[in-house]
Amino acid sequence: MKKLMTLLFALLIITSAYSQVTTETLVADFERAKALSLDYVEAMPADKFDYQPTEDVRTYAQQFLHASQGTIGLSSNGTGADRIYANANLEKDEALQSKEEVKRMVTESFDFAIDAIRNMDPDSFGEIVERGPFKITRLAWIQKAHEHISHHRGQAAIYLRMNGIVPPQYKLF
């Protein structure tokens, strides 16, 4: 009986955690992340998009192209939406290295994620999705997409500072 009560309590906690998150809150988070990411793209002068602190790291353009591909892939894992650019390597595509193309890809990747989140059933947040060695919930995949772009924006902040540019102000709300 004690094991059954523990199991029921755990299910209640998990159900409660998923009920706190809505597609609306996720969309708001991704809209804010999109705006901040575009601010970062705008902050770096166009002639510095090939800047890299050392040869063994990504250029400024590649940071955002990689992050865009991650936003698409990770959010696709969570939402089930058909992945765009599935057979491409955005950060290696020479045609995408300009400021305007990076801006377009950042916008497109966030629009993809936001549209996919809007169109998903929040009751599916708890479903497990397996990709490679990872078995996590749909909601966790979406949160990983948000975490991934935040990580690369943090790296981009260093690139900006190394060029004497103050990074854009964080948008908490």
Coordinates of N, CA and C in Angstrom, one line a residue:
M1 N 0.8 -1.2 0.0 CA 0.0 0.0 0.0 C 0.9 1.3 0.0
K2 N 2.0 1.2 0.8 CA 2.9 2.4 0.8 C 3.5 2.6 -0.5
K3 N 3.8 1.6 -1.3 CA 4.4 1.7 -2.6 C 3.4 2.3 -3.6
L4 N 2.2 1.9 -3.5 CA 1.1 2.4 -4.3 C 0.9 3.9 -4.0
M5 N 0.9 4.3 -2.8 CA 0.7 5.7 -2.4 C 1.8 6.5 -2.9
T6 N 3.0 6.0 -2.8 CA 4.2 6.7 -3.3 C 4.1 6.9 -4.8
L7 N 3.7 5.9 -5.5 CA 3.6 6.0 -6.9 C 2.5 7.0 -7.3
L8 N 1.4 7.0 -6.7 CA 0.3 7.9 -6.9 C 0.8 9.4 -6.6
F9 N 1.5 9.5 -5.5 CA 2.0 10.9 -5.2 C 3.0 11.4 -6.3
A10 N 3.8 10.5 -6.7 CA 4.8 10.8 -7.8 C 4.1 11.2 -9.1
L11 N 3.1 10.5 -9.4 CA 2.3 10.8 -10.6 C 1.6 12.2 -10.5
L12 N 1.1 12.5 -9.3 CA 0.4 13.7 -9.0 C 1.4 14.9 -9.2
I13 N 2.6 14.7 -8.7 CA 3.7 15.8 -8.8 C 4.0 16.0 -10.3
I14 N 4.2 14.9 -11.0 CA 4.6 15.0 -12.5 C 3.4 15.6 -13.2
T15 N 2.2 15.2 -13.0 CA 1.1 15.8 -13.7 C 1.0 17.3 -13.3
S16 N 1.2 17.6 -12.1 CA 1.1 19.1 -11.7 C 2.2 19.9 -12.4
A17 N 3.4 19.3 -12.5 CA 4.5 20.0 -13.1 C 4.2 20.3 -14.6
Y18 N 3.6 19.4 -15.3 CA 3.2 19.6 -16.7 C 2.1 20.6 -16.8
S19 N 1.2 20.6 -15.9 CA 0.0 21.5 -16.0 C 0.4 23.0 -15.8
Q20 N 1.6 23.2 -15.2 CA 2.1 24.5 -14.9 C 2.6 25.2 -16.2
V21 N 3.0 24.3 -17.2 CA 3.6 24.8 -18.4 C 2.5 24.7 -19.5
T22 N 2.3 25.8 -20.2 CA 1.3 25.8 -21.3 C 2.0 26.1 -22.6
T23 N 1.4 25.8 -23.7 CA 1.9 26.2 -25.0 C 2.1 27.7 -25.0
E24 N 1.2 28.5 -24.4 CA 1.3 30.0 -24.4 C 2.6 30.4 -23.7
T25 N 2.9 29.8 -22.5 CA 4.1 30.2 -21.8 C 5.4 29.8 -22.6
L26 N 5.4 28.7 -23.3 CA 6.5 28.3 -24.1 C 6.7 29.2 -25.3
V27 N 5.6 29.6 -25.9 CA 5.6 30.5 -27.1 C 6.2 31.8 -26.6
A28 N 5.7 32.3 -25.5 CA 6.2 33.6 -24.9 C 7.7 33.5 -24.7
D29 N 8.2 32.4 -24.1 CA 9.6 32.3 -23.9 C 10.4 32.3 -25.2
F30 N 9.9 31.6 -26.2 CA 10.6 31.5 -27.5 C 10.5 32.8 -28.2
E31 N 9.4 33.6 -28.1 CA 9.3 34.9 -28.7 C 10.3 35.8 -28.1
R32 N 10.5 35.8 -26.8 CA 11.5 36.6 -26.1 C 12.9 36.2 -26.5
A33 N 13.2 34.9 -26.6 CA 14.5 34.4 -27.0 C 14.8 34.8 -28.5
K34 N 13.8 34.8 -29.3 CA 13.9 35.2 -30.7 C 14.3 36.7 -30.8
A35 N 13.6 37.5 -30.0 CA 13.9 39.0 -30.0 C 15.3 39.2 -29.5
L36 N 15.7 38.6 -28.4 CA 17.1 38.8 -27.9 C 18.1 38.3 -28.9
S37 N 17.9 37.1 -29.5 CA 18.8 36.6 -30.5 C 19.0 37.5 -31.6
L38 N 17.9 38.1 -32.1 CA 18.0 39.1 -33.2 C 18.7 40.3 -32.8
D39 N 18.5 40.7 -31.5 CA 19.3 41.9 -31.0 C 20.8 41.6 -31.0
Y40 N 21.2 40.3 -30.7 CA 22.6 39.9 -30.8 C 23.1 40.0 -32.2
V41 N 22.3 39.5 -33.1 CA 22.7 39.5 -34.5 C 22.9 41.0 -35.0
E42 N 22.0 41.8 -34.6 CA 22.1 43.3 -35.0 C 23.3 43.9 -34.3
A43 N 23.7 43.5 -33.1 CA 24.8 44.2 -32.4 C 26.1 44.1 -33.1
M44 N 26.4 43.0 -33.7 CA 27.7 42.8 -34.4 C 27.7 43.4 -35.8
P45 N 28.7 44.2 -36.1 CA 28.8 44.8 -37.4 C 28.9 43.7 -38.5
A46 N 28.3 44.0 -39.6 CA 28.3 43.0 -40.7 C 29.7 42.5 -41.1
D47 N 30.7 43.4 -41.0 CA 32.0 43.0 -41.4 C 32.7 42.2 -40.3
K48 N 32.1 41.9 -39.2 CA 32.7 41.1 -38.2 C 32.0 39.7 -38.0
F49 N 31.1 39.3 -38.9 CA 30.5 38.0 -38.8 C 31.4 36.9 -39.0
D50 N 32.6 37.1 -39.6 CA 33.6 36.0 -39.7 C 34.5 36.0 -38.5
Y51 N 34.3 36.9 -37.5 CA 35.2 37.0 -36.3 C 35.1 35.7 -35.5
Q52 N 36.3 35.2 -35.1 CA 36.4 34.1 -34.2 C 37.6 34.3 -33.3
P53 N 37.4 34.2 -32.0 CA 38.5 34.5 -31.1 C 39.8 33.6 -31.4
T54 N 39.6 32.4 -31.7 CA 40.7 31.5 -32.1 C 40.2 30.6 -33.3
E55 N 41.2 30.0 -34.0 CA 40.8 29.2 -35.1 C 40.0 28.0 -34.8
D56 N 40.1 27.5 -33.6 CA 39.4 26.2 -33.3 C 38.0 26.4 -32.8
V57 N 37.4 27.6 -32.9 CA 36.0 27.9 -32.5 C 35.2 28.4 -33.6
R58 N 33.9 28.4 -33.5 CA 33.0 28.9 -34.5 C 33.2 30.4 -34.7
T59 N 32.9 30.9 -35.9 CA 32.8 32.3 -36.1 C 31.5 32.8 -35.5
Y60 N 31.3 34.1 -35.5 CA 30.1 34.7 -34.9 C 28.9 34.2 -35.8
A61 N 29.0 34.2 -37.1 CA 27.9 33.7 -37.9 C 27.6 32.2 -37.6
Q62 N 28.7 31.4 -37.5 CA 28.5 30.0 -37.3 C 27.8 29.7 -35.9
Q63 N 28.1 30.6 -34.9 CA 27.4 30.4 -33.6 C 25.9 30.4 -33.8
F64 N 25.4 31.4 -34.5 CA 24.0 31.6 -34.7 C 23.4 30.6 -35.7
L65 N 24.2 30.2 -36.7 CA 23.7 29.2 -37.6 C 23.6 27.8 -36.9
H66 N 24.6 27.5 -36.1 CA 24.5 26.3 -35.3 C 23.4 26.3 -34.3
A67 N 23.2 27.4 -33.6 CA 22.1 27.6 -32.7 C 20.7 27.5 -33.4
S68 N 20.7 28.0 -34.6 CA 19.4 27.9 -35.4 C 19.1 26.5 -35.7
Q69 N 20.1 25.8 -36.1 CA 19.9 24.3 -36.5 C 19.5 23.6 -35.2
G70 N 20.1 23.9 -34.1 CA 19.7 23.3 -32.8 C 18.2 23.6 -32.4
T71 N 17.8 24.9 -32.6 CA 16.5 25.3 -32.3 C 15.5 24.4 -33.1
I72 N 15.8 24.3 -34.4 CA 14.9 23.5 -35.3 C 14.9 22.0 -34.8
G73 N 16.1 21.4 -34.7 CA 16.1 20.0 -34.4 C 15.6 19.6 -33.0
L74 N 16.0 20.3 -32.0 CA 15.5 20.0 -30.7 C 14.0 20.3 -30.5
S75 N 13.5 21.4 -31.1 CA 12.1 21.7 -31.0 C 11.3 20.7 -31.8
S76 N 11.8 20.2 -32.9 CA 11.2 19.2 -33.7 C 11.1 17.9 -32.9
N77 N 12.1 17.5 -32.2 CA 12.0 16.3 -31.4 C 10.9 16.4 -30.4
G78 N 10.7 17.6 -29.8 CA 9.6 17.8 -28.8 C 8.2 17.9 -29.4
T79 N 8.1 18.6 -30.5 CA 6.8 18.9 -31.0 C 6.3 17.8 -32.0
G80 N 7.3 17.1 -32.6 CA 6.9 16.2 -33.6 C 6.8 16.8 -35.0
A81 N 7.0 18.1 -35.2 CA 6.9 18.8 -36.4 C 8.1 18.3 -37.4
D82 N 7.8 18.2 -38.7 CA 8.8 17.8 -39.6 C 9.9 18.8 -39.7
R83 N 11.1 18.4 -39.5 CA 12.3 19.2 -39.4 C 12.6 19.9 -40.7
I84 N 12.8 21.2 -40.7 CA 13.3 21.9 -41.9 C 14.8 21.8 -41.9
Y85 N 15.4 21.8 -43.0 CA 16.9 21.8 -43.2 C 17.5 20.5 -42.6
A86 N 16.7 19.4 -42.6 CA 17.2 18.2 -42.0 C 18.5 17.6 -42.6
N87 N 18.7 17.9 -43.9 CA 19.8 17.3 -44.6 C 20.9 18.4 -44.8
A88 N 20.9 19.5 -44.1 CA 21.8 20.6 -44.3 C 22.7 20.7 -43.0
N89 N 23.8 21.3 -43.2 CA 24.7 21.8 -42.1 C 24.8 23.3 -42.2
L90 N 23.9 24.0 -41.6 CA 23.8 25.4 -41.7 C 25.1 26.2 -41.5
E91 N 25.8 25.8 -40.4 CA 27.0 26.5 -40.0 C 28.1 26.4 -41.0
K92 N 28.1 25.3 -41.8 CA 29.1 25.1 -42.8 C 28.8 25.7 -44.2
D93 N 27.5 26.1 -44.4 CA 27.1 26.6 -45.7 C 27.6 28.0 -45.9
E94 N 28.5 28.2 -46.8 CA 29.2 29.5 -47.1 C 28.2 30.6 -47.5
A95 N 27.1 30.2 -48.1 CA 26.1 31.2 -48.6 C 25.3 31.8 -47.4
L96 N 25.4 31.2 -46.2 CA 24.6 31.7 -45.1 C 25.5 32.5 -44.1
Q97 N 26.7 32.8 -44.4 CA 27.6 33.4 -43.4 C 27.4 34.9 -43.3
S98 N 26.6 35.6 -44.1 CA 26.5 37.1 -44.0 C 25.5 37.4 -42.8
K99 N 25.5 38.6 -42.4 CA 24.6 39.1 -41.4 C 23.2 39.0 -41.8
E100 N 22.9 39.3 -43.0 CA 21.5 39.2 -43.5 C 21.0 37.8 -43.5
E101 N 21.8 36.9 -43.9 CA 21.4 35.4 -44.0 C 21.3 34.9 -42.6
V102 N 22.2 35.2 -41.7 CA 22.1 34.8 -40.3 C 20.8 35.3 -39.7
K103 N 20.5 36.5 -39.9 CA 19.3 37.1 -39.4 C 18.1 36.3 -39.9
R104 N 18.1 36.0 -41.2 CA 17.0 35.2 -41.8 C 16.9 33.8 -41.2
M105 N 18.0 33.2 -41.0 CA 18.0 31.8 -40.4 C 17.6 31.8 -39.0
V106 N 18.0 32.8 -38.2 CA 17.6 32.9 -36.8 C 16.1 33.1 -36.7
T107 N 15.6 34.0 -37.6 CA 14.1 34.2 -37.6 C 13.4 33.0 -38.0
E108 N 13.8 32.3 -39.1 CA 13.2 31.1 -39.6 C 13.2 30.0 -38.6
S109 N 14.3 29.8 -37.9 CA 14.3 28.7 -36.9 C 13.4 29.0 -35.7
F110 N 13.3 30.2 -35.2 CA 12.4 30.5 -34.2 C 11.0 30.4 -34.6
D111 N 10.7 30.9 -35.8 CA 9.3 30.9 -36.3 C 8.9 29.4 -36.5
F112 N 9.8 28.5 -36.9 CA 9.5 27.1 -37.0 C 9.1 26.5 -35.6
A113 N 10.0 26.8 -34.6 CA 9.8 26.3 -33.3 C 8.5 26.9 -32.7
I114 N 8.2 28.1 -32.8 CA 7.0 28.8 -32.3 C 5.8 28.2 -32.9
D115 N 5.8 28.1 -34.2 CA 4.6 27.5 -34.9 C 4.4 26.1 -34.5
A116 N 5.4 25.3 -34.4 CA 5.3 23.9 -33.9 C 4.8 23.8 -32.5
I117 N 5.2 24.7 -31.6 CA 4.7 24.6 -30.2 C 3.3 25.0 -30.2
R118 N 2.9 26.1 -30.9 CA 1.5 26.5 -31.0 C 0.6 25.4 -31.4
N119 N 1.1 24.6 -32.3 CA 0.2 23.5 -32.9 C 0.3 22.2 -32.2
M120 N 1.0 22.1 -31.1 CA 1.0 20.8 -30.4 C 0.0 20.8 -29.3
D121 N -0.3 19.6 -28.9 CA -1.3 19.3 -27.8 C -0.5 19.3 -26.5
P122 N -0.8 20.3 -25.6 CA 0.0 20.3 -24.3 C -0.2 19.0 -23.5
D123 N -1.2 18.2 -23.8 CA -1.4 16.9 -23.1 C -0.3 15.9 -23.5
S124 N 0.4 16.2 -24.6 CA 1.5 15.3 -25.0 C 2.9 15.7 -24.4
F125 N 2.9 16.8 -23.6 CA 4.2 17.2 -23.0 C 4.9 16.1 -22.3
G126 N 4.2 15.2 -21.6 CA 4.8 14.1 -20.8 C 5.2 12.9 -21.6
E127 N 4.9 12.8 -22.9 CA 5.2 11.7 -23.7 C 6.8 11.6 -23.9
I128 N 7.3 10.4 -23.8 CA 8.7 10.2 -24.0 C 9.1 10.1 -25.5
V129 N 10.1 10.8 -25.9 CA 10.6 10.7 -27.2 C 12.1 10.3 -27.2
E130 N 12.4 9.3 -28.0 CA 13.8 8.8 -28.0 C 14.5 9.2 -29.2
R131 N 15.6 9.8 -29.0 CA 16.5 10.2 -30.1 C 17.9 9.8 -29.7
G132 N 18.5 8.9 -30.4 CA 19.8 8.4 -30.1 C 19.8 7.8 -28.7
P133 N 20.7 8.1 -27.8 CA 20.7 7.6 -26.5 C 19.8 8.3 -25.5
F134 N 19.1 9.3 -26.0 CA 18.3 10.1 -25.1 C 16.8 9.8 -25.1
K135 N 16.2 9.6 -24.0 CA 14.8 9.3 -23.8 C 14.2 10.3 -22.8
I136 N 13.7 11.4 -23.4 CA 13.1 12.4 -22.5 C 11.8 12.9 -23.0
T137 N 11.1 13.6 -22.2 CA 9.7 14.0 -22.6 C 9.7 15.1 -23.7
R138 N 8.6 15.2 -24.4 CA 8.4 16.2 -25.4 C 8.8 17.6 -24.8
L139 N 8.2 17.9 -23.6 CA 8.5 19.2 -23.0 C 10.0 19.4 -22.7
A140 N 10.7 18.3 -22.3 CA 12.1 18.4 -22.1 C 12.9 18.7 -23.3
W141 N 12.5 18.1 -24.5 CA 13.2 18.5 -25.8 C 13.0 19.9 -26.1
I142 N 11.8 20.5 -25.9 CA 11.5 21.9 -26.1 C 12.4 22.8 -25.2
Q143 N 12.5 22.4 -24.0 CA 13.3 23.1 -23.0 C 14.8 23.1 -23.4
K144 N 15.2 21.9 -23.9 CA 16.6 21.8 -24.4 C 16.8 22.7 -25.6
A145 N 15.9 22.9 -26.4 CA 16.0 23.9 -27.5 C 16.3 25.3 -27.0
H146 N 15.5 25.7 -26.0 CA 15.6 27.0 -25.4 C 17.0 27.1 -24.7
E147 N 17.4 26.0 -24.0 CA 18.7 26.0 -23.3 C 19.9 26.1 -24.3
H148 N 19.7 25.5 -25.4 CA 20.8 25.5 -26.4 C 21.0 26.8 -27.0
I149 N 20.0 27.6 -27.3 CA 20.2 28.9 -27.9 C 20.7 29.8 -26.8
S150 N 20.3 29.7 -25.6 CA 20.9 30.5 -24.5 C 22.4 30.3 -24.3
H151 N 22.8 29.0 -24.4 CA 24.2 28.7 -24.3 C 25.0 29.4 -25.4
H152 N 24.5 29.4 -26.7 CA 25.3 30.0 -27.8 C 25.2 31.5 -27.8
R153 N 24.1 32.1 -27.2 CA 24.1 33.5 -27.1 C 25.1 34.0 -26.0
G154 N 25.3 33.1 -25.0 CA 26.3 33.4 -24.0 C 27.7 33.4 -24.6
Q155 N 27.9 32.5 -25.5 CA 29.2 32.5 -26.2 C 29.3 33.8 -27.1
A156 N 28.2 34.1 -27.7 CA 28.3 35.3 -28.6 C 28.5 36.6 -27.8
A157 N 28.1 36.6 -26.6 CA 28.3 37.8 -25.7 C 29.8 38.0 -25.6
I158 N 30.6 37.0 -25.5 CA 32.0 37.1 -25.3 C 32.6 37.7 -26.6
Y159 N 32.1 37.2 -27.8 CA 32.6 37.6 -29.1 C 32.3 39.2 -29.2
L160 N 31.1 39.6 -28.8 CA 30.8 41.0 -28.8 C 31.8 41.8 -27.9
R161 N 32.0 41.4 -26.7 CA 32.9 42.1 -25.8 C 34.3 42.1 -26.3
M162 N 34.7 41.1 -27.0 CA 36.1 41.1 -27.5 C 36.2 42.1 -28.7
N163 N 35.1 42.5 -29.2 CA 35.1 43.5 -30.2 C 34.7 44.9 -29.7
G164 N 34.7 45.1 -28.4 CA 34.3 46.3 -27.8 C 32.9 46.7 -27.8
I165 N 32.0 45.7 -28.0 CA 30.6 45.9 -28.0 C 29.9 45.4 -26.8
V166 N 29.0 46.2 -26.2 CA 28.3 45.7 -25.0 C 27.1 44.9 -25.5
P167 N 27.0 43.6 -25.0 CA 25.9 42.8 -25.5 C 24.5 43.4 -25.1
P168 N 23.5 43.1 -25.9 CA 22.2 43.6 -25.7 C 21.7 43.2 -24.3
Q169 N 20.8 44.0 -23.7 CA 20.2 43.8 -22.4 C 19.3 42.6 -22.4
Y170 N 19.4 41.7 -21.4 CA 18.6 40.5 -21.3 C 17.1 40.9 -21.2
K171 N 16.2 40.1 -21.7 CA 14.8 40.4 -21.7 C 14.1 39.3 -20.8
L172 N 14.0 39.6 -19.5 CA 13.4 38.5 -18.6 C 11.9 38.4 -18.9
F173 N 11.2 39.5 -19.2 CA 9.8 39.4 -19.4 C 9.4 40.1 -20.6

